[in-house]
Short mmCIF file of C-alpha atoms in Angstrom, two decimals:
data_model
loop_
_atom_site.label_atom_id
_atom_site.label_comp_id
_atom_site.label_asym_id
_atom_site.label_seq_id
_atom_site.Cartn_x
_atom_site.Cartn_y
_atom_site.Cartn_z
CA MET A 112 -36.43 26.80 15.32
CA ALA A 113 -36.90 23.09 15.46
CA ILE A 114 -34.09 20.69 14.55
CA LYS A 115 -34.98 18.52 11.59
CA SER A 116 -34.27 14.86 11.64
CA ASN A 117 -32.71 12.92 8.76
CA LYS A 118 -36.17 11.89 7.60
CA ASP A 119 -37.05 15.51 6.92
CA ILE A 120 -34.05 16.11 4.65
CA LYS A 121 -34.90 15.62 1.00
CA TYR A 122 -32.17 15.08 -1.57
CA LEU A 123 -32.61 15.80 -5.25
CA THR A 124 -30.35 12.87 -6.01
CA SER A 125 -29.40 10.19 -3.59
CA PRO A 126 -26.04 10.77 -1.96
CA LYS A 127 -23.36 8.52 -3.38
CA VAL A 128 -21.86 6.18 -0.89
CA VAL A 129 -18.66 4.75 -2.26
CA LYS A 130 -17.74 1.43 -0.79
CA ARG A 131 -14.04 0.85 -1.05
CA ALA A 132 -12.68 -2.53 -1.91
CA LYS A 133 -11.32 -4.35 1.08
CA LYS A 134 -7.55 -4.38 1.19
CA TYR A 135 -5.80 -7.71 1.36
CA CYS A 136 -2.31 -9.03 1.72
CA ARG A 137 -1.21 -10.01 -1.77
CA PHE A 138 1.49 -12.29 -0.39
CA LYS A 139 -0.97 -14.37 1.62
CA LYS A 140 -3.46 -14.47 -1.22
CA ASN A 141 -0.92 -15.57 -3.83
CA GLY A 142 1.08 -17.83 -1.53
CA ILE A 143 4.34 -15.87 -1.89
CA LYS A 144 6.70 -16.80 0.92
CA TYR A 145 10.00 -15.26 -0.18
CA ILE A 146 10.54 -11.70 -1.36
CA ASP A 147 13.66 -11.37 -3.49
CA TYR A 148 15.59 -8.12 -3.05
CA LYS A 149 16.95 -8.44 -6.60
CA GLU A 150 13.49 -8.03 -8.17
CA THR A 151 13.47 -4.25 -8.14
CA GLU A 152 10.52 -3.97 -10.53
CA PHE A 153 8.35 -5.82 -8.01
CA LEU A 154 9.68 -3.81 -5.08
CA LEU A 155 8.85 -0.55 -6.86
CA LYS A 156 5.17 -1.29 -6.15
CA PHE A 157 5.84 -0.70 -2.48
CA VAL A 158 7.56 2.68 -2.76
CA ASN A 159 6.14 6.03 -3.80
CA ASP A 160 7.45 8.43 -6.47
CA GLN A 161 10.01 9.86 -4.10
CA GLY A 162 11.37 6.44 -3.18
CA LYS A 163 9.80 6.22 0.26
CA MET A 164 8.31 2.93 1.40
CA LEU A 165 4.53 2.86 1.55
CA PRO A 166 2.94 1.95 4.89
CA ARG A 167 0.81 -1.13 5.50
CA ARG A 168 -2.34 0.91 5.75
CA LEU A 169 -1.93 1.83 2.08
CA THR A 170 -0.56 -1.42 0.66
CA GLY A 171 -2.68 -3.81 2.71
CA ASN A 172 0.25 -6.06 3.54
CA SER A 173 0.21 -8.04 6.74
CA LEU A 174 2.80 -7.15 9.36
CA LYS A 175 4.88 -10.23 8.62
CA TYR A 176 5.15 -9.47 4.91
CA GLN A 177 5.52 -5.73 5.39
CA ARG A 178 8.66 -6.46 7.42
CA LYS A 179 9.95 -8.73 4.67
CA VAL A 180 9.24 -6.09 2.02
CA SER A 181 11.01 -3.40 4.01
CA GLN A 182 14.00 -5.67 4.54
CA ALA A 183 14.15 -6.46 0.80
CA VAL A 184 13.91 -2.77 -0.12
CA LYS A 185 16.66 -1.91 2.33
CA ARG A 186 18.90 -4.67 0.92
CA ALA A 187 18.25 -3.49 -2.62
CA ARG A 188 19.12 0.06 -1.63
CA HIS A 189 22.29 -1.06 0.13
CA LEU A 190 23.44 -2.85 -3.02
CA ALA A 191 22.49 0.19 -5.12
CA LEU A 192 19.78 -1.69 -6.99
CA MET A 193 17.25 0.93 -5.86
CA PRO A 194 17.79 4.57 -4.97
CA TYR A 195 17.19 5.83 -1.44
CA VAL A 196 15.51 9.06 -2.49
CA THR A 197 14.74 10.49 -5.89
CA ASP A 198 12.24 12.52 -7.85
CA LEU A 199 9.94 10.73 -10.24
CA LEU A 200 11.12 7.21 -9.53
CA LYS A 201 8.22 5.66 -11.41
#
């Protein structure tokens, strides 16, 4: 049995190739230099439903701003502005 090449494969419909939007650092793009730990509504964008911080690979933040976000979330948690862990935070 001979191995068919990609040219021999016929599709009924063309396979969908989804091109994802390129992630970007929203802080660099918008020129935000300071992340306030008292703005809990803004910081909620960087945590999941359980209250865990989202990694850079998901948020698209640069390393510099990811560190600032994590520090702000930790400060907000320490002052009880945000919970450490919960169910259905959002």
